[in-house]
PDB file of C-alpha atoms in Angstrom:
ATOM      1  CA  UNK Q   1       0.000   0.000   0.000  1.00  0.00           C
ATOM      2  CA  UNK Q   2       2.568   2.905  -0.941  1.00  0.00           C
ATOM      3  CA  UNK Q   3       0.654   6.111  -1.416  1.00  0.00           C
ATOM      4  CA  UNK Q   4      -1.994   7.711  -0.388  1.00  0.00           C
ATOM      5  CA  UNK Q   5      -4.122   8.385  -3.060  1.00  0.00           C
ATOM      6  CA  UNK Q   6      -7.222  11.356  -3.579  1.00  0.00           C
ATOM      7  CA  UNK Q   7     -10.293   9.979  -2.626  1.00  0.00           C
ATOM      8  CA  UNK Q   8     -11.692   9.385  -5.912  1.00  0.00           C
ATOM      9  CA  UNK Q   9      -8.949   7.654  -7.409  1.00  0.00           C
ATOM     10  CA  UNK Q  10      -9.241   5.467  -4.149  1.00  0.00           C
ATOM     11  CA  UNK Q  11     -12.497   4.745  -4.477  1.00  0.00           C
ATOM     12  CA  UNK Q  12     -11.970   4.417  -8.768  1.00  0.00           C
ATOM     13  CA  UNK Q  13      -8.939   1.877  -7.771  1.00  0.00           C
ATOM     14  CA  UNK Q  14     -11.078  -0.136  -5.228  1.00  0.00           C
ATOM     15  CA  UNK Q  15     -13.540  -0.429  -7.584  1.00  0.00           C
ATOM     16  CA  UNK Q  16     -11.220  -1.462 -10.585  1.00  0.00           C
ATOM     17  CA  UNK Q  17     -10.109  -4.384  -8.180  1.00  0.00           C
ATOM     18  CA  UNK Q  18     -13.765  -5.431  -6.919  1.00  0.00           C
ATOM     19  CA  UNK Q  19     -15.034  -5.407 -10.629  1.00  0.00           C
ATOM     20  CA  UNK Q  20     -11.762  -7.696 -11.602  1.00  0.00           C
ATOM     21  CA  UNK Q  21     -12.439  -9.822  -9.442  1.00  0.00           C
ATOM     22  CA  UNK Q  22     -16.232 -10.619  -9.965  1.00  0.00           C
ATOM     23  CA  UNK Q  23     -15.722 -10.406 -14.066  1.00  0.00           C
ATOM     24  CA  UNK Q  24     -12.362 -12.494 -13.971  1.00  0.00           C
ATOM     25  CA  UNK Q  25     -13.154 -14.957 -11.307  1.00  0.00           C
ATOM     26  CA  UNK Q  26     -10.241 -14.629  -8.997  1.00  0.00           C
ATOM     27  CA  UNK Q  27     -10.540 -14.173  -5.415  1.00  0.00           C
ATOM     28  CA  UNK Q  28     -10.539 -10.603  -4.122  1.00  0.00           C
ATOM     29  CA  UNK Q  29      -6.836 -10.993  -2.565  1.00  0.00           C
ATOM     30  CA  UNK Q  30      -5.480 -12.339  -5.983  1.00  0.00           C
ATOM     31  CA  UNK Q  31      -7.069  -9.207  -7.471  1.00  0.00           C
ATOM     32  CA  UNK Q  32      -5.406  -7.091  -4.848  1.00  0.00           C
ATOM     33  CA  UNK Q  33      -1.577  -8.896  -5.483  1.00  0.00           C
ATOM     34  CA  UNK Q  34      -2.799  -8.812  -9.221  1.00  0.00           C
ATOM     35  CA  UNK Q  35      -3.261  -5.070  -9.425  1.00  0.00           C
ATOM     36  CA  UNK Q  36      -0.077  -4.526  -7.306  1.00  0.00           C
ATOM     37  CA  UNK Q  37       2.430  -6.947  -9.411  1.00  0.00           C
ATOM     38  CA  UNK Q  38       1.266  -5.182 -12.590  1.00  0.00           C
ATOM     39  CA  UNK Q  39       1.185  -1.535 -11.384  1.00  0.00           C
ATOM     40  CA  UNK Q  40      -2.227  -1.271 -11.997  1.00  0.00           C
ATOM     41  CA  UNK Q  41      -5.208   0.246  -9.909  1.00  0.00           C
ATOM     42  CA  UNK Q  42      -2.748   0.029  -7.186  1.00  0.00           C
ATOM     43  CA  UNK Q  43      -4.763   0.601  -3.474  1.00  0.00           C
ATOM     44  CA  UNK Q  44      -3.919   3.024  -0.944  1.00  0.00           C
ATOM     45  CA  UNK Q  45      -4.972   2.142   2.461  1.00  0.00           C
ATOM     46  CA  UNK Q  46      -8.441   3.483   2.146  1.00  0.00           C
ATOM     47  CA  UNK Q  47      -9.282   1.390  -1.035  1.00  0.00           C
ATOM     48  CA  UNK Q  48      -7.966  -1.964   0.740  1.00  0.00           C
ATOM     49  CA  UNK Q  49      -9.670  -1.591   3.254  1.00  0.00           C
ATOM     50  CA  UNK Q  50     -12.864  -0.787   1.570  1.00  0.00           C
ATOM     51  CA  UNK Q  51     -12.320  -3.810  -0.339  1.00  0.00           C
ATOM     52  CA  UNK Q  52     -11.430  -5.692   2.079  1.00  0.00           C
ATOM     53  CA  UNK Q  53     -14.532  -5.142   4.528  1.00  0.00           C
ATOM     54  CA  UNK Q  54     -16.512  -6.147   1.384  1.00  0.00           C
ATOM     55  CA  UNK Q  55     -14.814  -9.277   1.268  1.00  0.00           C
ATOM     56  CA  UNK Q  56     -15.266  -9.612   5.079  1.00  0.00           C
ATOM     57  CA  UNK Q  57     -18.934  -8.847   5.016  1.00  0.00           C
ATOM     58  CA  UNK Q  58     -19.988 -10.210   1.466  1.00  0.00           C
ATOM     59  CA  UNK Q  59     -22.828 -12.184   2.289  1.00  0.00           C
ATOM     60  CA  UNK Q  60     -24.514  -9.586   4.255  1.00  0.00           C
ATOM     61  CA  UNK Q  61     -23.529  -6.737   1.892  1.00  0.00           C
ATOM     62  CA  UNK Q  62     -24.887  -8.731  -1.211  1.00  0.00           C
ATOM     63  CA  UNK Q  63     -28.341  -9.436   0.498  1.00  0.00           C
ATOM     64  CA  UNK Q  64     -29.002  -5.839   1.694  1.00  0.00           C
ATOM     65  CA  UNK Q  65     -28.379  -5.073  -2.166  1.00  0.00           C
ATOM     66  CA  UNK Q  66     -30.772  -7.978  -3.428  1.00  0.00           C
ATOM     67  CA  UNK Q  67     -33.009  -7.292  -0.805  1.00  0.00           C
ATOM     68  CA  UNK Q  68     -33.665  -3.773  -2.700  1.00  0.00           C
ATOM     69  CA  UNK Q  69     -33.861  -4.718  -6.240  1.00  0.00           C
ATOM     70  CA  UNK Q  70     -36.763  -4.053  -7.580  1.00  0.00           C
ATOM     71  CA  UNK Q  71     -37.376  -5.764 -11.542  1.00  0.00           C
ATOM     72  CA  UNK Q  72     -34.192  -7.037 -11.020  1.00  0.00           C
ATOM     73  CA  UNK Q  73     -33.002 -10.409  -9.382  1.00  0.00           C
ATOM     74  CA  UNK Q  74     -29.404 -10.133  -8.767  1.00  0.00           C
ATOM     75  CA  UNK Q  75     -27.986 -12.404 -11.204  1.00  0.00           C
ATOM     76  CA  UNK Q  76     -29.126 -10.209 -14.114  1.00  0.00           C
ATOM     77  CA  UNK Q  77     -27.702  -7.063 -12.610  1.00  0.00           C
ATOM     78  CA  UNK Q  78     -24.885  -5.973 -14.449  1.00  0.00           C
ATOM     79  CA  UNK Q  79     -21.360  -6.501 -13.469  1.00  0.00           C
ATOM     80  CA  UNK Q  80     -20.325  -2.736 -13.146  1.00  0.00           C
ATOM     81  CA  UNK Q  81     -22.937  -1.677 -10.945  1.00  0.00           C
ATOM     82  CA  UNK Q  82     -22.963  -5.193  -8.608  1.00  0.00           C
ATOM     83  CA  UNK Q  83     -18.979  -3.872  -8.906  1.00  0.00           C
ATOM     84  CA  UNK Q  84     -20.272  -0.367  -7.570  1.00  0.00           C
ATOM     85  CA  UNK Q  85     -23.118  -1.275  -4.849  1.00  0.00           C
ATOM     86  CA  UNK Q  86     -20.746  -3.318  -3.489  1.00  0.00           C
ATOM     87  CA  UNK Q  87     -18.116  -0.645  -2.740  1.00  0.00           C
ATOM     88  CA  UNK Q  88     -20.937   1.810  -1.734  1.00  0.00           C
ATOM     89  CA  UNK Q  89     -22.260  -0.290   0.617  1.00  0.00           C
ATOM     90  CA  UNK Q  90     -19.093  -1.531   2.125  1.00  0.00           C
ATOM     91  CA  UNK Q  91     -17.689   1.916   2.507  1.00  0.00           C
ATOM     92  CA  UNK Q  92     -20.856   3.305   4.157  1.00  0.00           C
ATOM     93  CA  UNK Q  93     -21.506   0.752   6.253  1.00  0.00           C
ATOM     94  CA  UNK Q  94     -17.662  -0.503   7.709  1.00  0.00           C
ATOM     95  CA  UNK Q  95     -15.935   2.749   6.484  1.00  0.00           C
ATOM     96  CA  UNK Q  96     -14.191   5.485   8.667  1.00  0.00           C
ATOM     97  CA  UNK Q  97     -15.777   8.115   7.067  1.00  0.00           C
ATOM     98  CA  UNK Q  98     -19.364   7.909   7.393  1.00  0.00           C
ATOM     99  CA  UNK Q  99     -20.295  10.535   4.504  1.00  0.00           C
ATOM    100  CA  UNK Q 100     -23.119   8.662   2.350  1.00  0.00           C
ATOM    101  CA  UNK Q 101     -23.970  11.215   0.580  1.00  0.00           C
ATOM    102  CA  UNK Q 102     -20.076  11.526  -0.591  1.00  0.00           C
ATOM    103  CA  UNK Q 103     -20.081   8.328  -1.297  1.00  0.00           C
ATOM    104  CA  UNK Q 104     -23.105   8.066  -3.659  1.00  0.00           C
ATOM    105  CA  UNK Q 105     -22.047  10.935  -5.363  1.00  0.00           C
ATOM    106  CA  UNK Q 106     -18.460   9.714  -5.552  1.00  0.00           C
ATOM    107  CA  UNK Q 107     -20.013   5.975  -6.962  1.00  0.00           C
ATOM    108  CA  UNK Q 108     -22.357   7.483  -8.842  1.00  0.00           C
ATOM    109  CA  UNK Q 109     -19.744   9.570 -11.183  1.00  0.00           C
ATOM    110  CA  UNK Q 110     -17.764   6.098 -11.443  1.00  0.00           C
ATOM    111  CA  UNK Q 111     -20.992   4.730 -13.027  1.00  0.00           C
ATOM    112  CA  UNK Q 112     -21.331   7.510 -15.649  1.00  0.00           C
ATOM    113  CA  UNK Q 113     -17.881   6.517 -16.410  1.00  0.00           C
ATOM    114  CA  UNK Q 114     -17.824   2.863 -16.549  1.00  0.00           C
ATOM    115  CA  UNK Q 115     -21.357   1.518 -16.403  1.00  0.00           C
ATOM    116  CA  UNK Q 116     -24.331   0.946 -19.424  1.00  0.00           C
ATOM    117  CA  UNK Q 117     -26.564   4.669 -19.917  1.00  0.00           C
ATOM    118  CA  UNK Q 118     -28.655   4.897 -16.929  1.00  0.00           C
ATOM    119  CA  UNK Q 119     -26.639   2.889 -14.619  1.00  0.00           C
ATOM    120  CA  UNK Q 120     -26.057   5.760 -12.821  1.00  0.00           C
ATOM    121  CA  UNK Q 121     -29.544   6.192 -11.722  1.00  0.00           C
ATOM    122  CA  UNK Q 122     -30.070   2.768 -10.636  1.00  0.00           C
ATOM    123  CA  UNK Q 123     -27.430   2.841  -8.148  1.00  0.00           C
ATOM    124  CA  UNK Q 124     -28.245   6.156  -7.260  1.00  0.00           C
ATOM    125  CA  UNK Q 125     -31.967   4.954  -6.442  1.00  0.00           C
ATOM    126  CA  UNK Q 126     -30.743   2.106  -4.687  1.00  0.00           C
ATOM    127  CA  UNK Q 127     -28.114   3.404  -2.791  1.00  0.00           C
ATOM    128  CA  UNK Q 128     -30.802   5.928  -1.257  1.00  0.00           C
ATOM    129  CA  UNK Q 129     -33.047   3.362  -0.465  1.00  0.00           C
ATOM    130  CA  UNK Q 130     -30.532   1.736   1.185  1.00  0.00           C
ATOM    131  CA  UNK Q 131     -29.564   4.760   3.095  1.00  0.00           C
ATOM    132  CA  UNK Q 132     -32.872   5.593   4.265  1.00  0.00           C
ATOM    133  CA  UNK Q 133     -33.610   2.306   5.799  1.00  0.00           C
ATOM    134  CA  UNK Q 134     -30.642   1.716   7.449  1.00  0.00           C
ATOM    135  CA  UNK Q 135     -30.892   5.570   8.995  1.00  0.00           C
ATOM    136  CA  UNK Q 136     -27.421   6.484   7.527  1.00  0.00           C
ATOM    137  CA  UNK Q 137     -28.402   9.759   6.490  1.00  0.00           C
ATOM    138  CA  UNK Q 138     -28.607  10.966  10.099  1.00  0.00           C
ATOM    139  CA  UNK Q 139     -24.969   9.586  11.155  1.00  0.00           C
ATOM    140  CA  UNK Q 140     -22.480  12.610  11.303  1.00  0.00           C
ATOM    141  CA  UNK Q 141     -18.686  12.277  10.250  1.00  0.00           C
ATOM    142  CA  UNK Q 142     -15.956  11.174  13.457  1.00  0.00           C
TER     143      UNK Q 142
END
């Protein structure tokens, strides 16, 4: 973990990892070595640990997500956003920070970038569902 990288690059980086691993199969920690050996998405301390809480708390992070889909079972949700909900919810939820609002945002710009058209607005809608349940909106930053 050398650097410490801006935010958004952190959060681009963990994401670039997370979708690796679901779309090639590997497990989260070869994606991590992976992205390190070839210089590539490389994780400051932020992004690993983002990535790793997913990994940590996959089971329950993946059924808050399908437990919100709505036309959509989770199988037929595209890789890129599973990719992004994923890193939302594990930063919100096991992250330092506690700034959803940051964090959809930050996800949210990632999806223009990488995912289908209106991506973007599925994760946005979900990701404020989400919020709203779990009362995250109300937590204020350490």
């Amino acid at each position: 973990m050398g650097q410490k990288l801006q935010r958004r690059q952190s959060r681009e980086n963990a994401f670039l990892v997370l979708f690796s691993s679901a779309f090639g199969g590997e497990d989260i920690q070869e994606s991590i070595a992976l992205s390190r050996e070839m210089e590539e998405f490389t994780l400051d301390e932020f992004g690993e640990k983002t990535v790793l809480d997913y990994q940590a708390h996959a089971q329950e992070i993946d059924q808050m997500i399908q437990e919100r889909l709505q036309g959509w079972t989770f199988q037929r949700l595209p890789k890129v956003s599973l990719a992004l909900l994923r890193l939302a919810v594990s930063e919100m939820l096991y992250g330092e920070e506690k700034l959803p609002g940051v964090t959809i945002n930050e996800v949210v710009e990632l999806a223009k970038k990488y995912g289908g058209e209106d991506d973007y607005q599925f994760i946005n809608g979900l990701l404020g569902k989400l919020v709203k349940d779990l009362g995250l909106a109300q937590q204020t930053p350490c």
